[in-house]
Amino acid sequence: MIAAPAMEPLVPALVMEVMAPAYRDPELEALLSRDNDEERSTLVTLLRNAAAAGQTDPALDPDDTAAWVMALIAALHTGAATAPSFNPADQLPTLRLILHRFLRPDATPKPER
Protein backbone atom coordinates (compact mmCIF):
# COMPACT_ATOMS: atom_id res chain seq x y z
CA MET A 1 0.00 0.00 0.00
CA ILE A 2 1.30 3.42 -0.92
CA ALA A 3 0.42 4.88 2.48
CA ALA A 4 2.27 2.15 4.40
CA PRO A 5 5.42 4.19 5.11
CA ALA A 6 3.33 6.73 7.04
CA MET A 7 2.43 3.96 9.50
CA GLU A 8 6.07 3.51 10.55
CA PRO A 9 6.73 5.52 13.72
CA LEU A 10 9.92 7.24 12.53
CA VAL A 11 9.13 7.76 8.85
CA PRO A 12 6.82 10.82 8.99
CA ALA A 13 9.26 12.84 11.09
CA LEU A 14 12.13 11.72 8.85
CA VAL A 15 10.22 12.81 5.76
CA MET A 16 9.63 16.23 7.28
CA GLU A 17 13.32 16.56 8.20
CA VAL A 18 14.42 15.73 4.65
CA MET A 19 11.98 18.02 2.86
CA ALA A 20 13.45 21.38 4.00
CA PRO A 21 17.06 20.59 3.04
CA ALA A 22 15.88 19.18 -0.29
CA TYR A 23 14.91 22.68 -1.41
CA ARG A 24 18.52 23.82 -0.89
CA ASP A 25 20.34 20.69 -2.09
CA PRO A 26 19.92 19.97 -5.82
CA GLU A 27 21.19 16.39 -5.50
CA LEU A 28 18.79 15.54 -2.69
CA GLU A 29 15.94 17.28 -4.52
CA ALA A 30 16.69 15.24 -7.68
CA LEU A 31 16.68 12.00 -5.69
CA LEU A 32 13.37 12.80 -4.00
CA SER A 33 11.86 14.00 -7.28
CA ARG A 34 12.82 10.76 -9.00
CA ASP A 35 11.11 8.71 -6.30
CA ASN A 36 8.08 11.00 -6.41
CA ASP A 37 7.91 10.76 -10.21
CA GLU A 38 8.05 6.95 -10.08
CA GLU A 39 5.29 6.84 -7.48
CA ARG A 40 3.15 9.25 -9.47
CA SER A 41 3.72 7.33 -12.72
CA THR A 42 2.61 4.10 -11.04
CA LEU A 43 -0.51 5.80 -9.69
CA VAL A 44 -1.34 7.29 -13.09
CA THR A 45 -1.08 3.85 -14.70
CA LEU A 46 -3.27 2.29 -12.00
CA LEU A 47 -5.85 5.06 -12.39
CA ARG A 48 -5.93 4.74 -16.19
CA ASN A 49 -6.37 0.97 -15.95
CA ALA A 50 -9.10 1.33 -13.32
CA ALA A 51 -10.97 3.88 -15.44
CA ALA A 52 -10.72 1.65 -18.52
CA ALA A 53 -12.16 -1.23 -16.47
CA GLY A 54 -15.04 0.93 -15.26
CA GLN A 55 -13.79 0.90 -11.67
CA THR A 56 -13.24 4.66 -11.35
CA ASP A 57 -14.75 7.82 -12.76
CA PRO A 58 -13.50 8.11 -16.36
CA ALA A 59 -13.99 11.89 -16.22
CA LEU A 60 -11.13 12.24 -13.74
CA ASP A 61 -7.80 13.24 -15.27
CA PRO A 62 -5.33 10.53 -14.17
CA ASP A 63 -2.43 12.97 -13.70
CA ASP A 64 -4.46 15.41 -11.60
CA THR A 65 -6.05 12.59 -9.64
CA ALA A 66 -2.66 11.04 -8.88
CA ALA A 67 -1.48 14.42 -7.57
CA TRP A 68 -4.47 14.60 -5.20
CA VAL A 69 -4.03 11.01 -4.00
CA MET A 70 -0.38 11.73 -3.28
CA ALA A 71 -1.31 14.95 -1.47
CA LEU A 72 -3.72 13.06 0.77
CA ILE A 73 -1.07 10.49 1.58
CA ALA A 74 1.45 13.27 2.27
CA ALA A 75 -1.07 14.62 4.76
CA LEU A 76 -0.71 11.34 6.71
CA HIS A 77 3.03 12.02 7.03
CA THR A 78 2.51 15.66 7.98
CA GLY A 79 -0.16 14.86 10.53
CA ALA A 80 1.92 12.13 12.12
CA ALA A 81 5.03 14.32 12.25
CA THR A 82 3.36 17.42 13.66
CA ALA A 83 0.52 16.22 15.89
CA PRO A 84 1.37 13.70 18.61
CA SER A 85 -2.26 12.54 18.86
CA PHE A 86 -2.54 11.90 15.09
CA ASN A 87 -2.25 8.19 14.35
CA PRO A 88 -2.04 7.45 10.59
CA ALA A 89 -3.25 3.88 11.08
CA ASP A 90 -6.39 5.18 12.77
CA GLN A 91 -6.96 7.52 9.82
CA LEU A 92 -6.71 4.86 7.08
CA PRO A 93 -10.44 4.01 7.10
CA THR A 94 -11.28 7.69 6.56
CA LEU A 95 -8.65 8.02 3.82
CA ARG A 96 -10.03 4.93 2.08
CA LEU A 97 -13.57 6.30 2.31
CA ILE A 98 -12.50 9.67 0.88
CA LEU A 99 -10.69 8.00 -2.01
CA HIS A 100 -13.52 5.55 -2.65
CA ARG A 101 -16.05 8.37 -2.90
CA PHE A 102 -13.73 10.54 -4.96
CA LEU A 103 -12.85 7.82 -7.46
CA ARG A 104 -16.13 5.95 -7.81
CA PRO A 105 -17.42 5.67 -11.39
CA ASP A 106 -20.74 7.39 -10.63
CA ALA A 107 -19.14 10.38 -8.90
CA THR A 108 -19.34 12.81 -11.82
CA PRO A 109 -21.66 15.64 -10.71
CA LYS A 110 -24.88 16.01 -12.64
CA PRO A 111 -25.38 19.37 -14.40
CA GLU A 112 -27.49 21.80 -12.41
CA ARG A 113 -30.81 22.91 -13.90
mmCIF file of N, CA and C in Angstrom:
data_model
loop_
_atom_site.group_PDB
_atom_site.id
_atom_site.type_symbol
_atom_site.label_atom_id
_atom_site.label_comp_id
_atom_site.label_asym_id
_atom_site.label_seq_id
_atom_site.Cartn_x
_atom_site.Cartn_y
_atom_site.Cartn_z
ATOM 1 N N MET A 1 0.842 -1.167 0.000
ATOM 2 C CA MET A 1 0.000 0.000 0.000
ATOM 3 C C MET A 1 0.894 1.239 0.000
ATOM 4 N N ILE A 2 0.498 2.214 -0.763
ATOM 5 C CA ILE A 2 1.303 3.420 -0.923
ATOM 6 C C ILE A 2 1.381 4.252 0.356
ATOM 7 N N ALA A 3 0.414 4.122 1.225
ATOM 8 C CA ALA A 3 0.425 4.883 2.477
ATOM 9 C C ALA A 3 1.166 4.158 3.596
ATOM 10 N N ALA A 4 1.633 2.953 3.354
ATOM 11 C CA ALA A 4 2.266 2.146 4.399
ATOM 12 C C ALA A 4 3.437 2.834 5.105
ATOM 13 N N PRO A 5 4.313 3.552 4.397
ATOM 14 C CA PRO A 5 5.419 4.192 5.112
ATOM 15 C C PRO A 5 4.965 5.165 6.202
ATOM 16 N N ALA A 6 3.825 5.785 6.027
ATOM 17 C CA ALA A 6 3.330 6.726 7.042
ATOM 18 C C ALA A 6 2.963 6.025 8.339
ATOM 19 N N MET A 7 2.793 4.707 8.305
ATOM 20 C CA MET A 7 2.429 3.956 9.503
ATOM 21 C C MET A 7 3.647 3.663 10.373
ATOM 22 N N GLU A 8 4.843 3.767 9.798
ATOM 23 C CA GLU A 8 6.066 3.513 10.549
ATOM 24 C C GLU A 8 6.335 4.692 11.482
ATOM 25 N N PRO A 9 6.598 4.437 12.744
ATOM 26 C CA PRO A 9 6.726 5.520 13.722
ATOM 27 C C PRO A 9 7.751 6.606 13.371
ATOM 28 N N LEU A 10 8.878 6.254 12.800
ATOM 29 C CA LEU A 10 9.919 7.240 12.532
ATOM 30 C C LEU A 10 9.822 7.898 11.160
ATOM 31 N N VAL A 11 9.129 7.278 10.229
ATOM 32 C CA VAL A 11 9.134 7.763 8.846
ATOM 33 C C VAL A 11 8.540 9.157 8.686
ATOM 34 N N PRO A 12 7.365 9.472 9.215
ATOM 35 C CA PRO A 12 6.816 10.817 8.993
ATOM 36 C C PRO A 12 7.749 11.935 9.444
ATOM 37 N N ALA A 13 8.347 11.796 10.612
ATOM 38 C CA ALA A 13 9.263 12.837 11.091
ATOM 39 C C ALA A 13 10.501 12.907 10.205
ATOM 40 N N LEU A 14 10.973 11.761 9.744
ATOM 41 C CA LEU A 14 12.127 11.724 8.852
ATOM 42 C C LEU A 14 11.810 12.414 7.529
ATOM 43 N N VAL A 15 10.637 12.166 7.001
ATOM 44 C CA VAL A 15 10.216 12.807 5.755
ATOM 45 C C VAL A 15 10.214 14.323 5.926
ATOM 46 N N MET A 16 9.667 14.792 7.027
ATOM 47 C CA MET A 16 9.625 16.233 7.280
ATOM 48 C C MET A 16 11.038 16.813 7.395
ATOM 49 N N GLU A 17 11.942 16.092 8.036
ATOM 50 C CA GLU A 17 13.320 16.560 8.195
ATOM 51 C C GLU A 17 14.057 16.645 6.865
ATOM 52 N N VAL A 18 13.737 15.771 5.937
ATOM 53 C CA VAL A 18 14.423 15.733 4.647
ATOM 54 C C VAL A 18 13.869 16.772 3.682
ATOM 55 N N MET A 19 12.611 17.121 3.827
ATOM 56 C CA MET A 19 11.980 18.023 2.858
ATOM 57 C C MET A 19 12.620 19.415 2.830
ATOM 58 N N ALA A 20 12.875 20.019 3.968
ATOM 59 C CA ALA A 20 13.447 21.375 3.995
ATOM 60 C C ALA A 20 14.821 21.432 3.340
ATOM 61 N N PRO A 21 15.759 20.540 3.702
ATOM 62 C CA PRO A 21 17.060 20.593 3.040
ATOM 63 C C PRO A 21 17.000 20.284 1.538
ATOM 64 N N ALA A 22 15.987 19.537 1.129
ATOM 65 C CA ALA A 22 15.878 19.182 -0.288
ATOM 66 C C ALA A 22 15.697 20.410 -1.167
ATOM 67 N N TYR A 23 15.099 21.460 -0.628
ATOM 68 C CA TYR A 23 14.910 22.679 -1.407
ATOM 69 C C TYR A 23 16.224 23.428 -1.616
ATOM 70 N N ARG A 24 17.229 23.143 -0.772
ATOM 71 C CA ARG A 24 18.522 23.823 -0.886
ATOM 72 C C ARG A 24 19.599 22.942 -1.509
ATOM 73 N N ASP A 25 19.345 21.644 -1.587
ATOM 74 C CA ASP A 25 20.342 20.693 -2.089
ATOM 75 C C ASP A 25 19.837 20.059 -3.388
ATOM 76 N N PRO A 26 20.398 20.480 -4.534
ATOM 77 C CA PRO A 26 19.917 19.971 -5.822
ATOM 78 C C PRO A 26 20.015 18.449 -5.965
ATOM 79 N N GLU A 27 21.053 17.842 -5.388
ATOM 80 C CA GLU A 27 21.189 16.386 -5.499
ATOM 81 C C GLU A 27 20.095 15.670 -4.717
ATOM 82 N N LEU A 28 19.846 16.134 -3.513
ATOM 83 C CA LEU A 28 18.793 15.540 -2.691
ATOM 84 C C LEU A 28 17.431 15.777 -3.338
ATOM 85 N N GLU A 29 17.215 16.960 -3.849
ATOM 86 C CA GLU A 29 15.944 17.284 -4.524
ATOM 87 C C GLU A 29 15.733 16.372 -5.730
ATOM 88 N N ALA A 30 16.800 16.120 -6.501
ATOM 89 C CA ALA A 30 16.692 15.243 -7.676
ATOM 90 C C ALA A 30 16.349 13.815 -7.262
ATOM 91 N N LEU A 31 16.958 13.351 -6.187
ATOM 92 C CA LEU A 31 16.683 12.004 -5.689
ATOM 93 C C LEU A 31 15.231 11.872 -5.248
ATOM 94 N N LEU A 32 14.758 12.835 -4.466
ATOM 95 C CA LEU A 32 13.372 12.804 -4.002
ATOM 96 C C LEU A 32 12.396 12.956 -5.163
ATOM 97 N N SER A 33 12.739 13.802 -6.109
ATOM 98 C CA SER A 33 11.863 13.995 -7.278
ATOM 99 C C SER A 33 11.745 12.718 -8.091
ATOM 100 N N ARG A 34 12.858 12.009 -8.239
ATOM 101 C CA ARG A 34 12.825 10.758 -9.004
ATOM 102 C C ARG A 34 11.883 9.763 -8.334
ATOM 103 N N ASP A 35 11.999 9.613 -7.017
ATOM 104 C CA ASP A 35 11.105 8.706 -6.299
ATOM 105 C C ASP A 35 9.655 9.159 -6.430
ATOM 106 N N ASN A 36 9.426 10.445 -6.287
ATOM 107 C CA ASN A 36 8.084 11.003 -6.406
ATOM 108 C C ASN A 36 7.517 10.767 -7.812
ATOM 109 N N ASP A 37 8.349 10.966 -8.825
ATOM 110 C CA ASP A 37 7.912 10.757 -10.208
ATOM 111 C C ASP A 37 7.551 9.297 -10.476
ATOM 112 N N GLU A 38 8.337 8.380 -9.914
ATOM 113 C CA GLU A 38 8.053 6.954 -10.084
ATOM 114 C C GLU A 38 6.727 6.587 -9.410
ATOM 115 N N GLU A 39 6.537 7.098 -8.215
ATOM 116 C CA GLU A 39 5.293 6.837 -7.478
ATOM 117 C C GLU A 39 4.098 7.392 -8.245
ATOM 118 N N ARG A 40 4.239 8.612 -8.726
ATOM 119 C CA ARG A 40 3.154 9.250 -9.470
ATOM 120 C C ARG A 40 2.861 8.500 -10.769
ATOM 121 N N SER A 41 3.895 8.081 -11.472
ATOM 122 C CA SER A 41 3.717 7.330 -12.716
ATOM 123 C C SER A 41 2.964 6.020 -12.478
ATOM 124 N N THR A 42 3.308 5.343 -11.391
ATOM 125 C CA THR A 42 2.612 4.100 -11.042
ATOM 126 C C THR A 42 1.143 4.376 -10.752
ATOM 127 N N LEU A 43 0.873 5.434 -9.997
ATOM 128 C CA LEU A 43 -0.513 5.800 -9.688
ATOM 129 C C LEU A 43 -1.289 6.159 -10.953
ATOM 130 N N VAL A 44 -0.676 6.901 -11.842
ATOM 131 C CA VAL A 44 -1.345 7.288 -13.090
ATOM 132 C C VAL A 44 -1.711 6.039 -13.890
ATOM 133 N N THR A 45 -0.798 5.099 -13.976
ATOM 134 C CA THR A 45 -1.075 3.853 -14.697
ATOM 135 C C THR A 45 -2.224 3.092 -14.044
ATOM 136 N N LEU A 46 -2.192 2.983 -12.712
ATOM 137 C CA LEU A 46 -3.275 2.294 -12.000
ATOM 138 C C LEU A 46 -4.615 2.990 -12.239
ATOM 139 N N LEU A 47 -4.614 4.305 -12.191
ATOM 140 C CA LEU A 47 -5.855 5.061 -12.389
ATOM 141 C C LEU A 47 -6.378 4.907 -13.816
ATOM 142 N N ARG A 48 -5.501 4.941 -14.797
ATOM 143 C CA ARG A 48 -5.931 4.736 -16.194
ATOM 144 C C ARG A 48 -6.535 3.343 -16.379
ATOM 145 N N ASN A 49 -5.865 2.342 -15.825
ATOM 146 C CA ASN A 49 -6.373 0.972 -15.945
ATOM 147 C C ASN A 49 -7.714 0.811 -15.239
ATOM 148 N N ALA A 50 -7.842 1.420 -14.062
ATOM 149 C CA ALA A 50 -9.098 1.328 -13.322
ATOM 150 C C ALA A 50 -10.233 2.028 -14.068
ATOM 151 N N ALA A 51 -9.940 3.173 -14.669
ATOM 152 C CA ALA A 51 -10.968 3.882 -15.443
ATOM 153 C C ALA A 51 -11.382 3.066 -16.655
ATOM 154 N N ALA A 52 -10.416 2.469 -17.337
ATOM 155 C CA ALA A 52 -10.717 1.646 -18.517
ATOM 156 C C ALA A 52 -11.561 0.430 -18.152
ATOM 157 N N ALA A 53 -11.392 -0.069 -16.937
ATOM 158 C CA ALA A 53 -12.156 -1.227 -16.467
ATOM 159 C C ALA A 53 -13.490 -0.832 -15.838
ATOM 160 N N GLY A 54 -13.791 0.472 -15.831
ATOM 161 C CA GLY A 54 -15.044 0.934 -15.256
ATOM 162 C C GLY A 54 -15.056 0.972 -13.742
ATOM 163 N N GLN A 55 -13.873 0.933 -13.128
ATOM 164 C CA GLN A 55 -13.793 0.899 -11.667
ATOM 165 C C GLN A 55 -13.683 2.286 -11.049
ATOM 166 N N THR A 56 -13.343 3.286 -11.844
ATOM 167 C CA THR A 56 -13.240 4.656 -11.349
ATOM 168 C C THR A 56 -13.908 5.593 -12.346
ATOM 169 N N ASP A 57 -14.113 6.807 -11.937
ATOM 170 C CA ASP A 57 -14.750 7.824 -12.762
ATOM 171 C C ASP A 57 -13.862 8.148 -13.961
ATOM 172 N N PRO A 58 -14.319 7.847 -15.178
ATOM 173 C CA PRO A 58 -13.500 8.112 -16.361
ATOM 174 C C PRO A 58 -13.330 9.604 -16.653
ATOM 175 N N ALA A 59 -14.119 10.448 -16.011
ATOM 176 C CA ALA A 59 -13.993 11.891 -16.225
ATOM 177 C C ALA A 59 -12.816 12.488 -15.461
ATOM 178 N N LEU A 60 -12.264 11.740 -14.513
ATOM 179 C CA LEU A 60 -11.129 12.239 -13.743
ATOM 180 C C LEU A 60 -9.854 12.156 -14.581
ATOM 181 N N ASP A 61 -9.094 13.238 -14.593
ATOM 182 C CA ASP A 61 -7.803 13.238 -15.269
ATOM 183 C C ASP A 61 -6.824 12.429 -14.414
ATOM 184 N N PRO A 62 -6.207 11.387 -14.975
ATOM 185 C CA PRO A 62 -5.329 10.531 -14.169
ATOM 186 C C PRO A 62 -4.152 11.275 -13.538
ATOM 187 N N ASP A 63 -3.570 12.234 -14.248
ATOM 188 C CA ASP A 63 -2.431 12.975 -13.699
ATOM 189 C C ASP A 63 -2.862 13.843 -12.512
ATOM 190 N N ASP A 64 -3.967 14.569 -12.686
ATOM 191 C CA ASP A 64 -4.465 15.410 -11.599
ATOM 192 C C ASP A 64 -4.917 14.570 -10.411
ATOM 193 N N THR A 65 -5.569 13.465 -10.705
ATOM 194 C CA THR A 65 -6.053 12.587 -9.645
ATOM 195 C C THR A 65 -4.895 11.990 -8.860
ATOM 196 N N ALA A 66 -3.844 11.576 -9.563
ATOM 197 C CA ALA A 66 -2.662 11.040 -8.882
ATOM 198 C C ALA A 66 -2.052 12.092 -7.957
ATOM 199 N N ALA A 67 -2.028 13.343 -8.412
ATOM 200 C CA ALA A 67 -1.483 14.425 -7.574
ATOM 201 C C ALA A 67 -2.296 14.561 -6.291
ATOM 202 N N TRP A 68 -3.619 14.474 -6.394
ATOM 203 C CA TRP A 68 -4.468 14.595 -5.203
ATOM 204 C C TRP A 68 -4.318 13.400 -4.268
ATOM 205 N N VAL A 69 -4.227 12.207 -4.842
ATOM 206 C CA VAL A 69 -4.032 11.013 -4.002
ATOM 207 C C VAL A 69 -2.717 11.137 -3.237
ATOM 208 N N MET A 70 -1.673 11.570 -3.928
ATOM 209 C CA MET A 70 -0.377 11.730 -3.278
ATOM 210 C C MET A 70 -0.424 12.832 -2.213
ATOM 211 N N ALA A 71 -1.178 13.876 -2.461
ATOM 212 C CA ALA A 71 -1.310 14.954 -1.472
ATOM 213 C C ALA A 71 -2.016 14.446 -0.217
ATOM 214 N N LEU A 72 -3.024 13.621 -0.389
ATOM 215 C CA LEU A 72 -3.719 13.064 0.770
ATOM 216 C C LEU A 72 -2.801 12.150 1.580
ATOM 217 N N ILE A 73 -2.001 11.369 0.882
ATOM 218 C CA ILE A 73 -1.066 10.487 1.577
ATOM 219 C C ILE A 73 0.025 11.310 2.272
ATOM 220 N N ALA A 74 0.465 12.379 1.629
ATOM 221 C CA ALA A 74 1.449 13.270 2.266
ATOM 222 C C ALA A 74 0.871 13.861 3.548
ATOM 223 N N ALA A 75 -0.429 14.089 3.557
ATOM 224 C CA ALA A 75 -1.069 14.618 4.763
ATOM 225 C C ALA A 75 -0.960 13.631 5.927
ATOM 226 N N LEU A 76 -0.930 12.333 5.646
ATOM 227 C CA LEU A 76 -0.708 11.345 6.707
ATOM 228 C C LEU A 76 0.661 11.564 7.351
ATOM 229 N N HIS A 77 1.679 11.779 6.509
ATOM 230 C CA HIS A 77 3.027 12.022 7.030
ATOM 231 C C HIS A 77 3.071 13.314 7.850
ATOM 232 N N THR A 78 2.487 14.360 7.300
ATOM 233 C CA THR A 78 2.510 15.658 7.977
ATOM 234 C C THR A 78 1.782 15.583 9.319
ATOM 235 N N GLY A 79 0.602 14.982 9.300
ATOM 236 C CA GLY A 79 -0.162 14.861 10.533
ATOM 237 C C GLY A 79 0.586 14.073 11.590
ATOM 238 N N ALA A 80 1.190 12.963 11.172
ATOM 239 C CA ALA A 80 1.920 12.126 12.124
ATOM 240 C C ALA A 80 3.166 12.825 12.654
ATOM 241 N N ALA A 81 3.797 13.654 11.829
ATOM 242 C CA ALA A 81 5.031 14.321 12.246
ATOM 243 C C ALA A 81 4.772 15.553 13.105
ATOM 244 N N THR A 82 3.595 16.144 12.979
ATOM 245 C CA THR A 82 3.356 17.418 13.657
ATOM 246 C C THR A 82 2.337 17.366 14.785
ATOM 247 N N ALA A 83 1.544 16.316 14.851
ATOM 248 C CA ALA A 83 0.516 16.224 15.893
ATOM 249 C C ALA A 83 0.671 14.896 16.640
ATOM 250 N N PRO A 84 1.133 14.932 17.860
ATOM 251 C CA PRO A 84 1.366 13.696 18.614
ATOM 252 C C PRO A 84 0.131 12.788 18.718
ATOM 253 N N SER A 85 -1.047 13.361 18.716
ATOM 254 C CA SER A 85 -2.255 12.544 18.856
ATOM 255 C C SER A 85 -2.738 11.969 17.520
ATOM 256 N N PHE A 86 -2.134 12.377 16.418
ATOM 257 C CA PHE A 86 -2.539 11.896 15.087
ATOM 258 C C PHE A 86 -1.907 10.544 14.832
ATOM 259 N N ASN A 87 -2.732 9.542 14.629
ATOM 260 C CA ASN A 87 -2.251 8.192 14.348
ATOM 261 C C ASN A 87 -2.659 7.833 12.923
ATOM 262 N N PRO A 88 -1.695 7.748 11.981
ATOM 263 C CA PRO A 88 -2.042 7.454 10.590
ATOM 264 C C PRO A 88 -2.845 6.165 10.425
ATOM 265 N N ALA A 89 -2.519 5.151 11.191
ATOM 266 C CA ALA A 89 -3.251 3.880 11.077
ATOM 267 C C ALA A 89 -4.723 4.068 11.419
ATOM 268 N N ASP A 90 -5.005 4.907 12.401
ATOM 269 C CA ASP A 90 -6.393 5.176 12.768
ATOM 270 C C ASP A 90 -7.122 5.957 11.674
ATOM 271 N N GLN A 91 -6.372 6.684 10.861
ATOM 272 C CA GLN A 91 -6.960 7.522 9.816
ATOM 273 C C GLN A 91 -7.164 6.788 8.490
ATOM 274 N N LEU A 92 -6.588 5.597 8.350
ATOM 275 C CA LEU A 92 -6.713 4.864 7.084
ATOM 276 C C LEU A 92 -8.159 4.609 6.653
ATOM 277 N N PRO A 93 -9.059 4.211 7.552
ATOM 278 C CA PRO A 93 -10.444 4.009 7.098
ATOM 279 C C PRO A 93 -11.052 5.283 6.499
ATOM 280 N N THR A 94 -10.753 6.427 7.096
ATOM 281 C CA THR A 94 -11.279 7.689 6.559
ATOM 282 C C THR A 94 -10.639 8.000 5.216
ATOM 283 N N LEU A 95 -9.335 7.792 5.102
ATOM 284 C CA LEU A 95 -8.654 8.025 3.820
ATOM 285 C C LEU A 95 -9.233 7.120 2.742
ATOM 286 N N ARG A 96 -9.437 5.854 3.063
ATOM 287 C CA ARG A 96 -10.028 4.927 2.080
ATOM 288 C C ARG A 96 -11.426 5.382 1.659
ATOM 289 N N LEU A 97 -12.226 5.830 2.616
ATOM 290 C CA LEU A 97 -13.574 6.305 2.306
ATOM 291 C C LEU A 97 -13.522 7.529 1.392
ATOM 292 N N ILE A 98 -12.652 8.470 1.715
ATOM 293 C CA ILE A 98 -12.504 9.669 0.878
ATOM 294 C C ILE A 98 -12.125 9.273 -0.545
ATOM 295 N N LEU A 99 -11.130 8.404 -0.669
ATOM 296 C CA LEU A 99 -10.687 7.997 -2.007
ATOM 297 C C LEU A 99 -11.768 7.203 -2.744
ATOM 298 N N HIS A 100 -12.448 6.332 -2.026
ATOM 299 C CA HIS A 100 -13.523 5.548 -2.653
ATOM 300 C C HIS A 100 -14.597 6.470 -3.221
ATOM 301 N N ARG A 101 -15.009 7.440 -2.437
ATOM 302 C CA ARG A 101 -16.047 8.368 -2.900
ATOM 303 C C ARG A 101 -15.555 9.258 -4.028
ATOM 304 N N PHE A 102 -14.315 9.675 -3.950
ATOM 305 C CA PHE A 102 -13.726 10.544 -4.965
ATOM 306 C C PHE A 102 -13.563 9.810 -6.295
ATOM 307 N N LEU A 103 -13.172 8.557 -6.250
ATOM 308 C CA LEU A 103 -12.845 7.818 -7.461
ATOM 309 C C LEU A 103 -14.004 7.041 -8.082
ATOM 310 N N ARG A 104 -15.075 6.848 -7.335
ATOM 311 C CA ARG A 104 -16.131 5.949 -7.815
ATOM 312 C C ARG A 104 -16.648 6.375 -9.193
ATOM 313 N N PRO A 105 -17.022 5.392 -10.001
ATOM 314 C CA PRO A 105 -17.423 5.668 -11.386
ATOM 315 C C PRO A 105 -18.649 6.573 -11.515
ATOM 316 N N ASP A 106 -19.521 6.586 -10.540
ATOM 317 C CA ASP A 106 -20.741 7.389 -10.634
ATOM 318 C C ASP A 106 -20.604 8.728 -9.912
ATOM 319 N N ALA A 107 -19.373 9.169 -9.691
ATOM 320 C CA ALA A 107 -19.138 10.375 -8.898
ATOM 321 C C ALA A 107 -19.221 11.670 -9.697
ATOM 322 N N THR A 108 -19.294 11.584 -11.019
ATOM 323 C CA THR A 108 -19.343 12.805 -11.817
ATOM 324 C C THR A 108 -20.611 13.570 -11.491
ATOM 325 N N PRO A 109 -20.479 14.849 -11.062
ATOM 326 C CA PRO A 109 -21.661 15.645 -10.710
ATOM 327 C C PRO A 109 -22.606 15.818 -11.908
ATOM 328 N N LYS A 110 -23.869 15.781 -11.617
ATOM 329 C CA LYS A 110 -24.883 16.010 -12.645
ATOM 330 C C LYS A 110 -24.995 17.515 -12.894
ATOM 331 N N PRO A 111 -25.225 17.925 -14.125
ATOM 332 C CA PRO A 111 -25.382 19.367 -14.404
ATOM 333 C C PRO A 111 -26.569 19.943 -13.635
ATOM 334 N N GLU A 112 -26.390 21.150 -13.110
ATOM 335 C CA GLU A 112 -27.491 21.802 -12.407
ATOM 336 C C GLU A 112 -28.478 22.354 -13.416
ATOM 337 N N ARG A 113 -29.755 22.375 -13.013
ATOM 338 C CA ARG A 113 -30.809 22.908 -13.904
ATOM 339 C C ARG A 113 -31.319 24.199 -13.388
#
